[in-house]
PDB file of C-alpha atoms in Angstrom:
ATOM      1  CA  MET A  13     102.568  60.036 101.912  1.00 51.00           C
ATOM      2  CA  SER A  14     102.846  58.385 105.328  1.00 58.00           C
ATOM      3  CA  SER A  15     106.568  57.780 104.684  1.00 86.00           C
ATOM      4  CA  TYR A  16     107.308  61.473 105.213  1.00 90.00           C
ATOM      5  CA  ARG A  17     108.148  62.917 108.605  1.00 91.00           C
ATOM      6  CA  HIS A  18     106.387  66.212 107.922  1.00 96.00           C
ATOM      7  CA  THR A  19     104.602  67.447 104.831  1.00 97.00           C
ATOM      8  CA  ILE A  20     103.853  70.947 103.602  1.00 98.00           C
ATOM      9  CA  ASN A  21     101.042  70.975 101.058  1.00 98.00           C
ATOM     10  CA  LEU A  22     100.521  73.376  98.174  1.00 98.00           C
ATOM     11  CA  SER A  23      97.145  73.220  96.412  1.00 97.00           C
ATOM     12  CA  LEU A  24      97.329  74.446  92.819  1.00 97.00           C
ATOM     13  CA  VAL A  25      93.894  75.780  91.834  1.00 96.00           C
ATOM     14  CA  SER A  26      92.392  77.885  89.061  1.00 93.00           C
ATOM     15  CA  HIS A  27      89.406  78.313  86.803  1.00 92.00           C
ATOM     16  CA  THR A  28      89.100  75.346  84.498  1.00 85.00           C
ATOM     17  CA  ASN A  29      91.437  75.120  81.492  1.00 80.00           C
ATOM     18  CA  VAL A  30      93.841  77.899  82.569  1.00 84.00           C
ATOM     19  CA  GLY A  31      96.944  75.689  82.694  1.00 82.00           C
ATOM     20  CA  LYS A  32      97.239  74.103  86.143  1.00 86.00           C
ATOM     21  CA  THR A  33      98.494  70.715  84.981  1.00 84.00           C
ATOM     22  CA  THR A  34     100.944  72.310  82.536  1.00 86.00           C
ATOM     23  CA  LEU A  35     102.385  74.424  85.364  1.00 89.00           C
ATOM     24  CA  ALA A  36     102.498  71.402  87.663  1.00 88.00           C
ATOM     25  CA  ARG A  37     104.526  69.500  85.043  1.00 88.00           C
ATOM     26  CA  THR A  38     106.929  72.438  84.756  1.00 87.00           C
ATOM     27  CA  LEU A  39     107.451  72.703  88.515  1.00 90.00           C
ATOM     28  CA  LEU A  40     107.763  68.935  88.996  1.00 89.00           C
ATOM     29  CA  LYS A  41     110.028  68.440  85.947  1.00 85.00           C
ATOM     30  CA  ARG A  42     107.996  65.407  84.828  1.00 83.00           C
ATOM     31  CA  ASP A  43     104.764  64.547  83.049  1.00 73.00           C
ATOM     32  CA  ILE A  44     101.759  64.134  85.305  1.00 62.00           C
ATOM     33  CA  GLY A  45      98.030  64.167  84.703  1.00 49.00           C
ATOM     34  CA  GLU A  46      96.288  64.774  81.404  1.00 49.00           C
ATOM     35  CA  ILE A  47      96.327  67.956  79.334  1.00 48.00           C
ATOM     36  CA  GLY A  48      93.580  68.833  76.879  1.00 47.00           C
ATOM     37  CA  ASP A  49      91.852  71.817  75.310  1.00 47.00           C
ATOM     38  CA  ARG A  50      88.577  71.203  77.140  1.00 45.00           C
ATOM     39  CA  PRO A  51      87.214  71.998  80.589  1.00 47.00           C
ATOM     40  CA  HIS A  52      87.637  69.761  83.652  1.00 46.00           C
ATOM     41  CA  VAL A  53      90.427  67.561  82.302  1.00 57.00           C
ATOM     42  CA  THR A  54      91.737  66.885  85.835  1.00 61.00           C
ATOM     43  CA  ALA A  55      89.064  64.753  87.524  1.00 72.00           C
ATOM     44  CA  LEU A  56      90.383  64.410  91.092  1.00 86.00           C
ATOM     45  CA  PRO A  57      93.058  66.121  93.230  1.00 91.00           C
ATOM     46  CA  GLU A  58      96.415  64.427  92.684  1.00 92.00           C
ATOM     47  CA  PRO A  59      99.386  64.780  95.107  1.00 95.00           C
ATOM     48  CA  HIS A  60     102.954  64.892  93.759  1.00 95.00           C
ATOM     49  CA  LEU A  61     106.289  65.165  95.540  1.00 95.00           C
ATOM     50  CA  LEU A  62     107.854  68.512  94.657  1.00 96.00           C
ATOM     51  CA  GLN A  63     110.847  68.384  97.009  1.00 96.00           C
ATOM     52  CA  ARG A  64     112.168  66.256  99.872  1.00 95.00           C
ATOM     53  CA  ASP A  65     114.978  67.024 102.326  1.00 96.00           C
ATOM     54  CA  ASP A  66     117.383  64.672 104.120  1.00 94.00           C
ATOM     55  CA  GLN A  67     115.121  64.644 107.196  1.00 94.00           C
ATOM     56  CA  SER A  68     112.257  63.072 105.183  1.00 95.00           C
ATOM     57  CA  ASN A  69     110.262  66.308 105.210  1.00 97.00           C
ATOM     58  CA  ALA A  70     108.380  66.808 101.967  1.00 97.00           C
ATOM     59  CA  LEU A  71     106.809  69.578  99.915  1.00 98.00           C
ATOM     60  CA  ILE A  72     103.707  68.202  98.165  1.00 97.00           C
ATOM     61  CA  LEU A  73     102.075  69.853  95.140  1.00 97.00           C
ATOM     62  CA  TRP A  74      98.402  69.019  94.564  1.00 96.00           C
ATOM     63  CA  ASP A  75      96.992  69.341  91.045  1.00 93.00           C
ATOM     64  CA  THR A  76      93.257  69.914  91.470  1.00 93.00           C
ATOM     65  CA  PRO A  77      90.143  69.990  89.264  1.00 91.00           C
ATOM     66  CA  GLY A  78      89.318  73.419  87.877  1.00 89.00           C
ATOM     67  CA  PHE A  79      86.626  75.690  89.232  1.00 90.00           C
ATOM     68  CA  GLY A  80      83.583  75.799  86.965  1.00 84.00           C
ATOM     69  CA  ASP A  81      80.664  78.229  86.766  1.00 85.00           C
ATOM     70  CA  SER A  82      82.213  80.151  89.657  1.00 91.00           C
ATOM     71  CA  ILE A  83      79.897  83.163  89.460  1.00 90.00           C
ATOM     72  CA  ARG A  84      76.752  81.062  89.912  1.00 89.00           C
ATOM     73  CA  LEU A  85      78.497  79.024  92.607  1.00 90.00           C
ATOM     74  CA  ALA A  86      79.535  82.094  94.609  1.00 93.00           C
ATOM     75  CA  LYS A  87      75.993  83.502  94.440  1.00 92.00           C
ATOM     76  CA  ARG A  88      74.623  80.213  95.711  1.00 90.00           C
ATOM     77  CA  LEU A  89      77.150  80.047  98.548  1.00 93.00           C
ATOM     78  CA  LYS A  90      76.333  83.594  99.689  1.00 93.00           C
ATOM     79  CA  GLN A  91      72.815  82.428 100.516  1.00 93.00           C
ATOM     80  CA  ARG A  92      74.119  80.027 103.159  1.00 94.00           C
ATOM     81  CA  ALA A  93      75.093  80.772 106.753  1.00 92.00           C
ATOM     82  CA  ASN A  94      77.916  78.208 106.527  1.00 94.00           C
ATOM     83  CA  PRO A  95      78.689  78.277 102.785  1.00 95.00           C
ATOM     84  CA  ILE A  96      81.671  75.939 102.620  1.00 94.00           C
ATOM     85  CA  GLY A  97      80.225  73.430 105.076  1.00 94.00           C
ATOM     86  CA  TRP A  98      76.952  73.326 103.146  1.00 93.00           C
ATOM     87  CA  PHE A  99      78.585  73.003  99.734  1.00 93.00           C
ATOM     88  CA  LEU A 100      81.032  70.267 100.718  1.00 93.00           C
ATOM     89  CA  ALA A 101      78.241  68.305 102.402  1.00 93.00           C
ATOM     90  CA  GLU A 102      76.279  68.195  99.147  1.00 89.00           C
ATOM     91  CA  VAL A 103      76.731  65.228  96.779  1.00 85.00           C
ATOM     92  CA  TRP A 104      77.048  66.425  93.178  1.00 86.00           C
ATOM     93  CA  ASP A 105      76.768  64.186  90.159  1.00 81.00           C
ATOM     94  CA  ARG A 106      80.215  63.795  88.569  1.00 80.00           C
ATOM     95  CA  TRP A 107      78.802  63.638  85.044  1.00 75.00           C
ATOM     96  CA  MET A 108      75.584  65.651  85.089  1.00 78.00           C
ATOM     97  CA  ALA A 109      76.815  68.544  87.267  1.00 84.00           C
ATOM     98  CA  ARG A 110      80.510  68.454  86.380  1.00 85.00           C
ATOM     99  CA  PRO A 111      81.332  72.157  87.043  1.00 86.00           C
ATOM    100  CA  LEU A 112      79.907  71.931  90.568  1.00 89.00           C
ATOM    101  CA  TRP A 113      81.446  68.516  91.203  1.00 88.00           C
ATOM    102  CA  SER A 114      84.889  69.700  90.079  1.00 90.00           C
ATOM    103  CA  SER A 115      84.649  72.853  92.196  1.00 91.00           C
ATOM    104  CA  GLN A 116      83.676  70.721  95.172  1.00 92.00           C
ATOM    105  CA  GLN A 117      86.735  68.482  94.761  1.00 92.00           C
ATOM    106  CA  ALA A 118      89.068  71.492  94.548  1.00 93.00           C
ATOM    107  CA  MET A 119      87.500  73.113  97.617  1.00 95.00           C
ATOM    108  CA  LYS A 120      87.712  69.894  99.619  1.00 95.00           C
ATOM    109  CA  ASN A 121      91.390  69.614  98.792  1.00 96.00           C
ATOM    110  CA  VAL A 122      92.099  73.185  99.898  1.00 96.00           C
ATOM    111  CA  ARG A 123      90.102  72.775 103.110  1.00 96.00           C
ATOM    112  CA  ASP A 124      91.588  69.406 104.086  1.00 96.00           C
ATOM    113  CA  HIS A 125      95.180  69.627 102.850  1.00 97.00           C
ATOM    114  CA  ALA A 126      96.415  73.056 101.773  1.00 98.00           C
ATOM    115  CA  ASP A 127      98.936  74.941 103.858  1.00 98.00           C
ATOM    116  CA  VAL A 128      99.246  77.469 101.010  1.00 98.00           C
ATOM    117  CA  VAL A 129      97.050  77.867  97.922  1.00 98.00           C
ATOM    118  CA  LEU A 130      98.627  78.640  94.530  1.00 98.00           C
ATOM    119  CA  TYR A 131      95.922  80.347  92.460  1.00 97.00           C
ATOM    120  CA  LEU A 132      96.755  80.404  88.748  1.00 95.00           C
ATOM    121  CA  VAL A 133      95.205  83.044  86.468  1.00 94.00           C
ATOM    122  CA  ASN A 134      95.649  84.194  82.874  1.00 90.00           C
ATOM    123  CA  ALA A 135      97.967  87.207  83.164  1.00 87.00           C
ATOM    124  CA  SER A 136      96.753  88.845  79.963  1.00 83.00           C
ATOM    125  CA  GLU A 137      93.148  89.072  81.165  1.00 87.00           C
ATOM    126  CA  SER A 138      91.963  92.112  83.063  1.00 89.00           C
ATOM    127  CA  PRO A 139      91.109  90.899  86.590  1.00 89.00           C
ATOM    128  CA  ALA A 140      88.265  93.403  86.903  1.00 84.00           C
ATOM    129  CA  ALA A 141      86.751  92.326  83.577  1.00 86.00           C
ATOM    130  CA  VAL A 142      86.800  88.574  84.253  1.00 86.00           C
ATOM    131  CA  GLY A 143      83.874  87.985  86.576  1.00 87.00           C
ATOM    132  CA  TYR A 144      84.868  84.526  87.706  1.00 92.00           C
ATOM    133  CA  VAL A 145      88.074  85.828  89.347  1.00 94.00           C
ATOM    134  CA  GLU A 146      86.194  87.889  91.918  1.00 94.00           C
ATOM    135  CA  ALA A 147      83.812  84.991  92.513  1.00 94.00           C
ATOM    136  CA  GLU A 148      86.690  82.578  93.073  1.00 95.00           C
ATOM    137  CA  MET A 149      88.416  85.009  95.423  1.00 96.00           C
ATOM    138  CA  GLN A 150      85.211  85.092  97.484  1.00 95.00           C
ATOM    139  CA  ILE A 151      85.369  81.306  97.677  1.00 95.00           C
ATOM    140  CA  MET A 152      89.024  81.534  98.754  1.00 96.00           C
ATOM    141  CA  ALA A 153      88.036  83.948 101.502  1.00 96.00           C
ATOM    142  CA  TRP A 154      85.569  81.399 102.884  1.00 96.00           C
ATOM    143  CA  LEU A 155      88.273  78.711 102.831  1.00 96.00           C
ATOM    144  CA  GLU A 156      90.569  80.907 104.981  1.00 96.00           C
ATOM    145  CA  LYS A 157      93.940  79.747 103.625  1.00 97.00           C
ATOM    146  CA  PRO A 158      96.890  81.945 102.528  1.00 98.00           C
ATOM    147  CA  VAL A 159      96.946  82.429  98.758  1.00 98.00           C
ATOM    148  CA  ILE A 160      99.755  83.189  96.293  1.00 98.00           C
ATOM    149  CA  VAL A 161      98.478  84.365  92.920  1.00 97.00           C
ATOM    150  CA  LEU A 162     100.446  83.100  89.905  1.00 96.00           C
ATOM    151  CA  LEU A 163     100.086  84.979  86.617  1.00 93.00           C
ATOM    152  CA  ASN A 164     100.304  82.523  83.739  1.00 89.00           C
ATOM    153  CA  GLN A 165     102.073  84.265  80.841  1.00 73.00           C
ATOM    154  CA  THR A 166     100.175  82.785  77.903  1.00 65.00           C
ATOM    155  CA  GLY A 167     100.752  83.284  74.180  1.00 64.00           C
ATOM    156  CA  LYS A 168     103.811  84.754  72.495  1.00 70.00           C
ATOM    157  CA  PRO A 169     106.355  86.783  74.494  1.00 71.00           C
ATOM    158  CA  ARG A 170     105.385  90.449  74.785  1.00 74.00           C
ATOM    159  CA  PRO A 171     107.355  93.605  75.567  1.00 81.00           C
ATOM    160  CA  ILE A 172     108.502  93.820  79.169  1.00 83.00           C
ATOM    161  CA  GLU A 173     106.413  96.967  79.628  1.00 88.00           C
ATOM    162  CA  ALA A 174     103.210  95.083  78.747  1.00 84.00           C
ATOM    163  CA  GLU A 175     104.016  92.226  81.119  1.00 85.00           C
ATOM    164  CA  GLN A 176     104.831  94.676  83.903  1.00 89.00           C
ATOM    165  CA  ALA A 177     101.511  96.443  83.298  1.00 89.00           C
ATOM    166  CA  ASP A 178      99.707  93.101  83.703  1.00 89.00           C
ATOM    167  CA  LEU A 179     101.563  92.426  86.959  1.00 91.00           C
ATOM    168  CA  THR A 180     100.737  95.885  88.313  1.00 93.00           C
ATOM    169  CA  ALA A 181      97.048  95.494  87.427  1.00 93.00           C
ATOM    170  CA  TRP A 182      96.798  92.136  89.163  1.00 95.00           C
ATOM    171  CA  GLN A 183      98.731  93.344  92.224  1.00 96.00           C
ATOM    172  CA  SER A 184      96.370  96.303  92.529  1.00 96.00           C
ATOM    173  CA  PHE A 185      93.278  94.111  92.158  1.00 96.00           C
ATOM    174  CA  MET A 186      94.475  91.503  94.663  1.00 97.00           C
ATOM    175  CA  GLY A 187      95.479  94.152  97.188  1.00 96.00           C
ATOM    176  CA  ARG A 188      91.901  94.179  98.491  1.00 96.00           C
ATOM    177  CA  TYR A 189      92.229  90.598  99.773  1.00 97.00           C
ATOM    178  CA  SER A 190      94.248  90.257 102.981  1.00 97.00           C
ATOM    179  CA  PHE A 191      94.723  86.516 102.502  1.00 98.00           C
ATOM    180  CA  VAL A 192      96.640  87.079  99.225  1.00 98.00           C
ATOM    181  CA  LYS A 193     100.275  87.072 100.285  1.00 98.00           C
ATOM    182  CA  ASP A 194     101.980  87.672  96.925  1.00 97.00           C
ATOM    183  CA  VAL A 195     101.425  87.976  93.167  1.00 97.00           C
ATOM    184  CA  ILE A 196     104.085  86.397  90.925  1.00 94.00           C
ATOM    185  CA  ALA A 197     104.446  86.194  87.132  1.00 90.00           C
ATOM    186  CA  MET A 198     104.887  82.523  86.201  1.00 85.00           C
ATOM    187  CA  ASP A 199     105.200  80.953  82.748  1.00 75.00           C
ATOM    188  CA  ALA A 200     103.465  77.563  82.882  1.00 67.00           C
ATOM    189  CA  PHE A 201     105.555  76.228  79.973  1.00 65.00           C
ATOM    190  CA  ALA A 202     109.077  77.519  80.628  1.00 65.00           C
ATOM    191  CA  ARG A 203     111.379  76.857  83.564  1.00 65.00           C
ATOM    192  CA  CYS A 204     112.916  79.896  85.235  1.00 75.00           C
ATOM    193  CA  TRP A 205     114.948  79.308  88.380  1.00 77.00           C
ATOM    194  CA  ILE A 206     114.720  82.946  89.451  1.00 82.00           C
ATOM    195  CA  VAL A 207     110.920  82.881  89.316  1.00 86.00           C
ATOM    196  CA  GLU A 208     110.743  79.490  91.043  1.00 90.00           C
ATOM    197  CA  MET A 209     113.026  80.835  93.788  1.00 91.00           C
ATOM    198  CA  ALA A 210     110.640  83.767  94.189  1.00 93.00           C
ATOM    199  CA  LEU A 211     107.801  81.263  94.532  1.00 95.00           C
ATOM    200  CA  PHE A 212     109.676  79.335  97.234  1.00 96.00           C
ATOM    201  CA  ASP A 213     110.365  82.602  99.065  1.00 96.00           C
ATOM    202  CA  ALA A 214     106.689  83.573  98.888  1.00 97.00           C
ATOM    203  CA  VAL A 215     105.557  80.172 100.178  1.00 98.00           C
ATOM    204  CA  GLY A 216     107.940  80.434 103.120  1.00 97.00           C
ATOM    205  CA  LYS A 217     106.560  83.837 104.093  1.00 97.00           C
ATOM    206  CA  ALA A 218     102.949  82.654 103.761  1.00 98.00           C
ATOM    207  CA  LEU A 219     103.369  79.637 106.043  1.00 97.00           C
ATOM    208  CA  PRO A 220     102.599  79.743 109.775  1.00 92.00           C
ATOM    209  CA  GLU A 221     105.683  80.276 111.918  1.00 92.00           C
ATOM    210  CA  ALA A 222     105.563  76.691 113.200  1.00 91.00           C
ATOM    211  CA  GLN A 223     106.144  75.361 109.657  1.00 96.00           C
ATOM    212  CA  GLN A 224     108.750  77.840 108.474  1.00 95.00           C
ATOM    213  CA  LEU A 225     111.767  76.008 109.923  1.00 95.00           C
ATOM    214  CA  ILE A 226     110.700  72.760 108.245  1.00 96.00           C
ATOM    215  CA  PHE A 227     110.170  74.608 104.986  1.00 97.00           C
ATOM    216  CA  GLU A 228     113.616  76.212 105.151  1.00 97.00           C
ATOM    217  CA  GLY A 229     115.166  72.735 105.199  1.00 97.00           C
ATOM    218  CA  ILE A 230     113.121  71.717 102.158  1.00 97.00           C
ATOM    219  CA  LYS A 231     114.030  74.935 100.357  1.00 96.00           C
ATOM    220  CA  LYS A 232     117.744  74.370 101.083  1.00 95.00           C
ATOM    221  CA  ALA A 233     117.478  70.859  99.594  1.00 95.00           C
ATOM    222  CA  TRP A 234     115.891  72.367  96.471  1.00 92.00           C
ATOM    223  CA  ILE A 235     118.702  74.915  96.144  1.00 91.00           C
ATOM    224  CA  ASP A 236     121.395  72.279  96.738  1.00 90.00           C
ATOM    225  CA  GLU A 237     119.978  70.139  93.929  1.00 85.00           C
ATOM    226  CA  ARG A 238     120.044  73.101  91.537  1.00 78.00           C
ATOM    227  CA  ILE A 239     123.682  73.823  92.446  1.00 75.00           C
ATOM    228  CA  VAL A 240     124.678  70.187  91.842  1.00 67.00           C
ATOM    229  CA  LEU A 241     122.937  70.300  88.481  1.00 63.00           C
ATOM    230  CA  ASN A 242     124.706  73.605  87.669  1.00 56.00           C
ATOM    231  CA  CYS A 243     121.282  75.122  87.047  1.00 55.00           C
ATOM    232  CA  ILE A 244     121.635  78.179  89.233  1.00 51.00           C
ATOM    233  CA  GLU A 245     124.353  80.160  90.889  1.00 49.00           C
ATOM    234  CA  ILE A 246     124.003  81.233  94.511  1.00 49.00           C
TER     235      ILE A 246
END
């Protein structure tokens, strides 16, 4: 990635087996990584070019390993004065302690690279009823990066009222976390230019002011490509 003038990095994270790599493929418009119906399919963080402008500025999307056993991990981290520093300094066995090892790789990526974190969740689950969500939000708080929550619309299409109820529930739940900048419904399997434009808008607002001008150039390049392809109307 040294060939780029400036990079803006998005780390795509979630609990394991929620659909990160599927969403990454949808956003990137190409096959990347491995998809499987088992936990911890993605072994290491993988960077992919999402968009580049004519000034060689680039938007990079990182597909990361899934969080595993987040509730136990959060409890363990709470016992430490410097939780993230302690956890990332530990050396976990990739095969014998895979949930911890995978969580460590995702957290390292967010700490070292992320300008904005995209946190993918299952929209149909109740956020209050799924214990690992609160645990993972505690971990996000320790990492101190802006977060955009993406609601993965899984299963068959449902009435608009049901999907809106899911969105409202997640917005209400995430309202307690100041670092969450937006909550957006996002189908990991289907492309929707309106939703992807909303994602770009949310990323721009979440970035520090010093990066916003660079991002606007990248966003314009993304829009221009869609116009050329007759994919969207502006």
